[in-house]
Amino acid sequence: MKRFLVYAMLLAGGLLGACQGGGEAPVASEELAPGVIKLSAGSIDPFTPYAVLGGQPLTEAMERLPEAELPFDIDDILIEVNGRGCQVTVPLADGEQLYGFGMQYGTFGHRGTRKRPVVNDNPLNDLGYSHAPQPFYVSSKGYGILVNTARYTTFLCGSNTKISQNARATEGNREKIADDPSQLYDNRAGGNQVFIDIPGAKGVEVFVITGPEVAGVVKRYNLLSGGGCLPPLWGLGFKYRVKGDATRDSVYRFARYFRDNRIPCDVLGLEPGWQTATYSCSYVWSDERFPGHRAMLDSLRREGYKINLWEHAYVHPSSPIRQEMEPYAGDFLVWNGLVPDFLLPEARRVFGDYHQGLIDEGISGFKLDECDNSNIAFGSATWCFPDLAKFPSGIDGEQMHQLFGSLYVNTVDDLYRRMNLRAYQDYRSSGLFMSARSAVLYSDTYDHRQYIQALCNSAFGGLLWCPEVREARSAADFFHRLHTVLLSPQAMVNAWYLQYAPWLQFDRGKNERGEFLPEAEEYESYARKLIDLRMQLLPYLYYAFYVYRTEGLPPFRPLLMDYPADERLRDLSDQYLIGDGLMAAPLYGDGDTRRVYFPEGVWYDFNTNERYEGGREYEITVRFDQLPLFVRQGTLLPLAEPVQYVDAETVFRLHCRAYGTDEASCRLFEDDGTTYDFEQGKFNIVTLRASGGQVSLERTGGYDGRRYEVTGCEFID
Amino acid sequence: MKRFLVYAMLLAGGLLGACQGGGEAPVASEELAPGVIKLSAGSIDPFTPYAVLGGQPLTEAMERLPEAELPFDIDDILIEVNGRGCQVTVPLADGEQLYGFGMQYGTFGHRGTRKRPVVNDNPLNDLGYSHAPQPFYVSSKGYGILVNTARYTTFLCGSNTKISQNARATEGNREKIADDPSQLYDNRAGGNQVFIDIPGAKGVEVFVITGPEVAGVVKRYNLLSGGGCLPPLWGLGFKYRVKGDATRDSVYRFARYFRDNRIPCDVLGLEPGWQTATYSCSYVWSDERFPGHRAMLDSLRREGYKINLWEHAYVHPSSPIRQEMEPYAGDFLVWNGLVPDFLLPEARRVFGDYHQGLIDEGISGFKLDECDNSNIAFGSATWCFPDLAKFPSGIDGEQMHQLFGSLYVNTVDDLYRRMNLRAYQDYRSSGLFMSARSAVLYSDTYDHRQYIQALCNSAFGGLLWCPEVREARSAADFFHRLHTVLLSPQAMVNAWYLQYAPWLQFDRGKNERGEFLPEAEEYESYARKLIDLRMQLLPYLYYAFYVYRTEGLPPFRPLLMDYPADERLRDLSDQYLIGDGLMAAPLYGDGDTRRVYFPEGVWYDFNTNERYEGGREYEITVRFDQLPLFVRQGTLLPLAEPVQYVDAETVFRLHCRAYGTDEASCRLFEDDGTTYDFEQGKFNIVTLRASGGQVSLERTGGYDGRRYEVTGCEFID
């Protein structure tokens, strides 16, 4: 590999070298940030994801990462610019596997497939379509390839063979006569190159992100994006979204329900019905369904609730901002709504000024729905603006689709930032360079196994993913889904079409009619216990996010990131790590057991303290009222006494567990929980040390408050 | 509408006028052929379908069609050429419906949908993907819009609303709170324009094809393409494709089976196993499975069989033409096979010269498989060359996909034309300007209702479609499928994975094991009777194809083409007309009845002679051994005594039926049945006249042979 000795100025974009890239255009290379080389050729589009969304790279943290070599010469990456657009060719070694492409459901290792990471609300047949697509893959060889384009891009991940690579051309299928289409169309081609197709582009930038290892690439990518996000502390609690047609009184009913039954809840989410018009949106409170909404918001706030409002970006004819938005909107309507051109400061201002009013009334965040696209999965579903749409900024619909969700989230997130408040929003579309934004993806697609895999896949690209739970086909299905949700970045029940909490009745029709399960009381106690468990993990999770913020390591991630040498983990996408000491292995069948693979070392069952040897699979049983959690030997796990909600005064009383060790320590992050003051040093690092049967607490840092007390430690063999 | 007074020279392409098209590029207009106006703007791609595939328009027949007006001013068609590519906007009136886009399965009237007519072997979610996509729609207002491009093009068929058309912007969905995604995503937009997106194009040609009425547009389009095809007379008989791994002896077994059991059969089709290597193809007879294949071919020919060979275009490393093809192939392999660049005369010569040898041994035609694409329906199915592939002619993979099937068919068809022989081939991909080519589309996709709809849809674009029948889930399912197949352009049983004829056992596993149905003998007699019925219709069908050839009227077509004023026919796609006097209404459920709508006039049941009043629906019963056929009042229907196969000596003995009239006539086409000599006048038009209880036969023309005798007439009230 060619080494780059000088770290180029980030914004100057000076060329460090120029080499021929094998195609028509001269390829320039530059070290964009430590360990990130930018190759560019041709005339670059003005609206690249990095130009539009890129934040401030955390270059110091990047410099602290070990240097890594590419497994090939960087000159072997070929870029061609021609009449079709740009094509990029990247070497691929035998046995190499590729991960990423954003929040993908269908595959984990993508080698042998064609991936088209294009924004869409339906992950159609594993084509690469996703709410959060990324033209970015991470190789098992410890490097990443990111195509910095908002154009629809196709990756042939070793799925096709070029004639010049015709090593196997003398082989062939001479004997076998297939008698089934599935036999015929098995992909029998192989290839030792990745081919990337960017039609219509007159030039392209390729970011080559070095490791070492997969985890190093992911950290570098997140740090390049400005680091991971740090949600408000309350954002890690429990969120419940009420039914779409809820009224003030039904919201009050839910608010009382949680407190009366001592089920923790930090956030209530309101769905479309809060507005006078939806699909498209007026953003105006409905006096009919929510008379005196300000009083309601005050009352809920006093009970410890944060309120989140559903909306989408399409501005209804009756909206107060309709007229002002007209000059800054795209030329196509969505549900008769204007589509703001969020690339324009004017559109952000009009949208933001109005939303500031909602926030000032006490709204803690928004659920930003349908900022993805539905044009490409079904011929009859065409609710979004088309690819040929034009926006006043000059971008077309295609490229706007790839950026729209991110621009929308940033517009709203920036309002909170200006108020020095951290939000934790729900959104349905994301893409590149969004790790620093405090928002979690969701989706209506409802396959539990795919949810778990999406959680793993999201980790490669700085995305946070919240699986959903609403209705279920059985108690097992319900509780298994709830387990996964509670072990995700956001513990949310998105019950937007259920009248009552789903643990009382998980059949949708019966729920609507108020016909509760015979086991409703028992199941409610399970739900309480499970949500309590989530609340017990809050301090642990908060620190994992601090590591994400500062080092770029995803708080939720597939096992291969921590154990790159373990070949068995290369395809494992139904288990994941949480922070440094925990592993989740959700059940997703109807039974009460599953096979769980343990990587090297020794592991403990969080529920039973049973001990498992690494490098093996075990059949594990998990009850409905237990979380499918396992603890790494040597971990000091701080568990908080559950609180009903988090507020400024909350102090967590911690009881620790030390697993398989007499001496262990862990760290916690302590701050006000809600502002960005920690960026100015107003935070503490709290260290807990267990030793000789005792546990001690130390803190260093510039935050005056106290969030943690330690009450004791249990030592588990 | 602006009228064009001068008929421009076809090849000169002189500009008759130039008008501003509303976009950046000046739009030139020209009358390409009578009633066909070509608009062009920008720099036109070298490989347009018309440039590459266009034949000799039948301008005299076009001139005989009545003149028609467009329902809008042609200047209202806007063409914009910009950095994205080209966009075309076409007006759309209230109540207007759009048809076509090639051989589509999913919808009939496309208004309100987004259609992307791109070649693909899977009609994924009604996106417009198809074996035979066409960027061409026909409006119920009696005009057609054809975008002469091989680029992937998207049509928004009144599915999206532009801000400037914001007539309904003050409406909105203020009250209803949806509680289901399907409610949310119903397409509630409307639009009075069609938006066409051709990304990457630097210019575009739009053909505006006038009617009058839908039928006039379709005729004009077919005549522009050189007219319809006239298959060889034997091609209208029965074809049976044997199992993929068949050997010489199993082929003999089938040949004897049909003759011994007096089941008509004209063509036996061999599947991959005839070759030494398939997937990709060697094109070399397997001596192992077919020792002495020349003797077998001679023997089968003596028994009256034509032989058709399966293949695809990808040249296996062991093929004798591999080395010679290398310089004329694309840069990607398919199943290790070379992809010939059929745009190059050299590739056509290498491929053609070799195939000439196969033809000379006695092959009557080929089944040209997998000339479509599978890259876009499944992320893991990537067997075809990618869109970014390059071919020596300069075309890219994307545009080659849209042309490949047609170029391939034409390469083989041209061999037969040079021998003055008509072929009737099977192929799996087609597109624009193919009506004059004697080939029939097929597909593995296996939804019977969609098959019938595809038969209707194909008629808008000069395509012939053969539904398939192989295995079935029940006797009803089997016979209903067989009915449709026998009432299609090609009566073929494509049993490529069945060991025995499917009427003996339609369960695939049992068929493989030779476990016949208890009713096998009875069902065989039904099959014999049904195939006999097809053979009875041969003279009638042959004349319908002659009309297709000379006037462009599709022999199989949806009812709305003949009854444009009947509003109820605008969505009717499960019945179709055959020639001028017959209507088919196949059953596709499990029962023995269906609702059938009869257009104006009086109709008769082909099986029972029952009389139906037009403008109404009836519940119709069809037995397994009957065809779901209905006859228009006034029709003189000539029915031939069934022959076992058609050869040079075949004379059809005709018994006629006159429906609901004492005086009727019909016409028949008479020629040698196999050559293009009819183009030099060597054919007769035979007129049958029924009157006063008698029937007479008259012929005029330049053909010396005699194909038809009339034996009598039945008069049906």
XYZ file of N, CA and C in Angstrom, chain B residues 418-525:
324
model
N -32.963 -16.365 -44.755
C -32.050 -16.541 -45.890
C -32.325 -17.837 -46.626
N -32.876 -18.824 -45.917
C -33.243 -20.104 -46.539
C -34.666 -20.050 -47.097
N -35.279 -18.853 -47.041
C -36.688 -18.700 -47.438
C -37.592 -19.636 -46.652
N -37.336 -19.713 -45.369
C -38.167 -20.552 -44.484
C -38.665 -19.709 -43.315
N -39.927 -19.927 -42.972
C -40.451 -19.269 -41.776
C -40.186 -20.166 -40.560
N -39.630 -19.598 -39.557
C -39.459 -20.320 -38.289
C -40.610 -19.916 -37.357
N -40.725 -20.596 -36.249
C -41.655 -20.160 -35.191
C -40.974 -20.539 -33.893
N -40.240 -19.568 -33.368
C -39.345 -19.879 -32.274
C -39.945 -19.504 -30.923
N -39.350 -20.071 -29.886
C -39.661 -19.677 -28.516
C -38.558 -18.732 -28.055
N -38.946 -17.663 -27.373
C -37.908 -16.798 -26.814
C -38.382 -16.175 -25.518
N -37.437 -15.750 -24.731
C -37.809 -15.286 -23.398
C -37.552 -13.816 -23.188
N -37.261 -13.120 -24.264
C -37.136 -11.684 -24.100
C -37.394 -10.990 -25.423
N -38.148 -9.934 -25.349
C -38.445 -9.154 -26.532
C -38.587 -7.703 -26.125
N -39.001 -6.901 -27.084
C -39.148 -5.481 -26.802
C -39.881 -4.813 -27.947
N -39.398 -3.651 -28.318
C -40.056 -2.869 -29.361
C -39.758 -3.415 -30.759
N -40.676 -3.189 -31.663
C -40.470 -3.391 -33.107
C -40.187 -4.847 -33.454
N -40.859 -5.757 -32.779
C -40.616 -7.182 -33.014
C -41.822 -7.899 -33.604
N -42.875 -7.163 -33.968
C -44.094 -7.850 -34.398
C -43.889 -8.690 -35.650
N -42.954 -8.298 -36.516
C -42.774 -9.026 -37.771
C -41.960 -10.302 -37.586
N -41.425 -10.521 -36.399
C -40.588 -11.697 -36.156
C -41.440 -12.859 -35.647
N -41.193 -13.987 -36.217
C -42.022 -15.156 -35.984
C -41.514 -15.899 -34.752
N -41.864 -15.412 -33.599
C -41.391 -16.002 -32.354
C -42.396 -15.691 -31.253
N -42.466 -16.585 -30.274
C -43.468 -16.493 -29.223
C -42.775 -16.467 -27.859
N -43.202 -15.547 -27.018
C -42.642 -15.427 -25.668
C -43.191 -16.481 -24.721
N -42.376 -16.870 -23.752
C -42.821 -17.775 -22.693
C -42.147 -17.331 -21.399
N -42.522 -17.985 -20.313
C -41.964 -17.627 -19.008
C -42.203 -18.748 -18.026
N -41.327 -18.847 -17.036
C -41.557 -19.818 -15.958
C -42.544 -19.321 -14.923
N -42.746 -18.031 -14.862
C -43.718 -17.499 -13.904
C -45.051 -18.179 -14.185
N -45.786 -18.543 -13.143
C -46.785 -19.598 -13.363
C -48.138 -19.260 -12.762
N -48.565 -18.030 -12.869
C -49.875 -17.634 -12.352
C -50.853 -17.579 -13.521
N -51.875 -18.417 -13.462
C -52.749 -18.569 -14.618
C -53.526 -17.299 -14.946
N -54.050 -16.643 -13.914
C -54.781 -15.406 -14.162
C -53.876 -14.368 -14.825
N -52.639 -14.290 -14.339
C -51.690 -13.340 -14.928
C -51.351 -13.721 -16.370
N -51.296 -15.018 -16.652
C -51.038 -15.468 -18.027
C -52.074 -14.894 -18.997
N -53.334 -14.983 -18.564
C -54.408 -14.516 -19.452
C -54.277 -13.005 -19.651
N -53.982 -12.320 -18.562
C -53.807 -10.871 -18.670
C -52.605 -10.517 -19.553
N -51.541 -11.298 -19.421
C -50.347 -11.049 -20.238
C -50.667 -11.240 -21.716
N -51.552 -12.189 -22.008
C -51.964 -12.398 -23.389
C -52.650 -11.138 -23.924
N -53.502 -10.551 -23.091
C -54.156 -9.301 -23.499
C -53.136 -8.169 -23.630
N -52.298 -8.021 -22.638
C -51.346 -6.905 -22.646
C -50.372 -6.990 -23.817
N -49.959 -8.203 -24.159
C -48.988 -8.373 -25.240
C -49.501 -7.798 -26.552
N -50.808 -7.828 -26.712
C -51.394 -7.407 -27.981
C -51.181 -5.924 -28.271
N -50.933 -5.120 -27.232
C -50.739 -3.688 -27.484
C -49.398 -3.390 -28.144
N -48.462 -4.330 -28.057
C -47.118 -4.037 -28.543
C -46.567 -5.041 -29.540
N -47.445 -5.719 -30.277
C -46.954 -6.612 -31.324
C -46.183 -7.800 -30.791
N -46.601 -8.300 -29.632
C -45.916 -9.445 -29.020
C -46.853 -10.647 -29.007
N -46.281 -11.826 -29.168
C -47.038 -13.068 -29.041
C -46.604 -13.755 -27.758
N -47.563 -14.272 -27.037
C -47.308 -14.817 -25.703
C -47.942 -16.189 -25.578
N -47.170 -17.125 -25.122
C -47.660 -18.486 -24.893
C -47.635 -18.788 -23.402
N -48.801 -18.847 -22.764
C -48.836 -19.288 -21.372
C -48.287 -20.710 -21.285
N -47.873 -21.110 -20.113
C -47.295 -22.445 -19.981
C -48.247 -23.373 -19.255
N -48.076 -24.648 -19.509
C -48.739 -25.653 -18.690
C -47.759 -26.803 -18.485
N -47.590 -27.131 -17.234
C -46.741 -28.273 -16.863
C -47.482 -29.016 -15.753
N -47.016 -28.829 -14.543
C -47.698 -29.459 -13.421
C -48.912 -28.626 -13.026
N -49.763 -29.194 -12.193
C -50.958 -28.478 -11.749
C -51.339 -28.988 -10.375
N -52.145 -28.190 -9.684
C -52.528 -28.579 -8.326
C -53.809 -29.399 -8.314
N -54.491 -29.455 -9.456
C -55.744 -30.208 -9.537
C -56.050 -30.437 -11.013
N -57.006 -31.316 -11.247
C -57.422 -31.549 -12.642
C -57.970 -30.257 -13.239
N -58.758 -29.535 -12.443
C -59.316 -28.276 -12.960
C -58.188 -27.322 -13.343
N -57.231 -27.184 -12.441
C -56.112 -26.280 -12.718
C -55.390 -26.727 -13.995
N -55.168 -28.013 -14.135
C -54.456 -28.486 -15.326
C -55.238 -28.189 -16.603
N -56.502 -28.597 -16.637
C -57.231 -28.438 -17.900
C -57.505 -26.974 -18.209
N -57.736 -26.181 -17.183
C -57.943 -24.750 -17.450
C -56.678 -24.126 -18.048
N -55.533 -24.519 -17.514
C -54.283 -24.022 -18.102
C -54.136 -24.511 -19.540
N -54.471 -25.788 -19.755
C -54.341 -26.330 -21.114
C -55.269 -25.582 -22.076
N -56.475 -25.273 -21.609
C -57.402 -24.494 -22.450
C -56.731 -23.198 -22.921
N -56.179 -22.466 -21.982
C -55.596 -21.168 -22.321
C -54.446 -21.332 -23.307
N -53.618 -22.338 -23.051
C -52.483 -22.591 -23.936
C -52.966 -22.916 -25.355
N -54.008 -23.722 -25.451
C -54.508 -24.110 -26.778
C -55.210 -22.949 -27.469
N -55.579 -21.941 -26.687
C -56.193 -20.739 -27.267
C -55.210 -19.577 -27.247
N -53.970 -19.892 -27.495
C -52.924 -18.864 -27.507
C -52.171 -18.951 -28.832
N -51.277 -18.017 -29.083
C -50.535 -18.042 -30.357
C -49.753 -19.334 -30.587
N -49.334 -19.980 -29.518
C -48.607 -21.241 -29.693
C -49.149 -22.283 -28.717
N -49.630 -23.402 -29.274
C -50.218 -24.459 -28.450
C -49.113 -25.385 -27.972
N -48.486 -24.982 -26.862
C -47.299 -25.719 -26.421
C -47.467 -26.225 -25.001
N -47.074 -27.474 -24.786
C -46.904 -27.974 -23.419
C -45.409 -27.986 -23.149
N -45.000 -27.096 -22.243
C -43.574 -26.893 -21.982
C -43.182 -27.725 -20.759
N -43.160 -29.063 -20.945
C -43.010 -29.996 -19.818
C -41.546 -30.306 -19.546
N -40.765 -29.262 -19.390
C -39.314 -29.456 -19.345
C -38.804 -30.105 -18.078
N -39.688 -30.318 -17.115
C -39.240 -31.128 -15.978
C -40.211 -32.259 -15.649
N -40.990 -32.669 -16.645
C -41.892 -33.802 -16.432
C -41.436 -34.997 -17.280
N -41.502 -36.151 -16.665
C -41.083 -37.393 -17.334
C -42.159 -37.861 -18.316
N -43.420 -37.667 -17.970
C -44.542 -38.126 -18.801
C -45.492 -36.960 -19.056
N -46.354 -37.157 -20.032
C -47.311 -36.085 -20.358
C -48.121 -35.723 -19.118
N -48.333 -34.448 -18.897
C -48.955 -34.015 -17.634
C -50.404 -34.464 -17.468
N -51.100 -34.790 -18.578
C -52.494 -35.236 -18.404
C -52.545 -36.643 -17.805
N -51.414 -37.344 -17.807
C -51.365 -38.658 -17.162
C -51.127 -38.500 -15.659
N -50.427 -37.442 -15.305
C -50.170 -37.162 -13.889
C -49.663 -35.740 -13.793
N -50.486 -34.873 -13.214
C -50.074 -33.465 -13.157
C -49.366 -33.114 -11.854
N -49.219 -34.099 -10.961
C -48.354 -33.882 -9.798
C -46.926 -34.212 -10.198
N -46.052 -33.264 -9.954
C -44.705 -33.393 -10.492
C -43.936 -34.592 -9.939
N -43.996 -34.775 -8.635
C -43.256 -35.874 -8.018
C -43.760 -37.232 -8.507
N -45.071 -37.378 -8.522
C -45.645 -38.653 -8.980
C -45.362 -38.869 -10.452
N -45.398 -37.827 -11.227
C -45.087 -37.928 -12.653
C -43.671 -38.474 -12.824
N -42.752 -37.943 -12.034
C -41.361 -38.377 -12.128
C -41.238 -39.872 -11.838
N -42.050 -40.338 -10.880
C -41.978 -41.743 -10.500
C -42.868 -42.626 -11.369
N -43.537 -42.033 -12.349
C -44.382 -42.822 -13.241
C -45.658 -43.326 -12.588
N -46.088 -42.651 -11.525
C -47.350 -43.031 -10.868
C -48.483 -42.251 -11.532
N -49.225 -42.915 -12.407
C -50.253 -42.196 -13.163
C -51.526 -42.047 -12.354
N -52.306 -41.053 -12.739
C -53.597 -40.807 -12.114
C -54.548 -41.968 -12.407
N -55.489 -42.247 -11.505
C -56.530 -43.246 -11.812
C -57.301 -42.864 -13.082
N -57.449 -41.532 -13.276
C -58.223 -41.050 -14.432
C -57.340 -40.831 -15.652
N -56.140 -41.381 -15.658
C -55.181 -41.045 -16.727
C -55.759 -41.279 -18.116
N -56.439 -42.389 -18.289
C -56.948 -42.711 -19.628
C -58.031 -41.704 -20.045
N -58.906 -41.406 -19.097
C -59.966 -40.430 -19.365
C -59.360 -39.053 -19.673
N -58.397 -38.646 -18.871
C -57.793 -37.326 -19.071
C -57.009 -37.273 -20.381
N -56.426 -38.393 -20.744
C -55.732 -38.446 -22.033
C -56.736 -38.238 -23.174
N -57.904 -38.805 -23.018
C -58.916 -38.615 -24.083
C -59.371 -37.167 -24.127
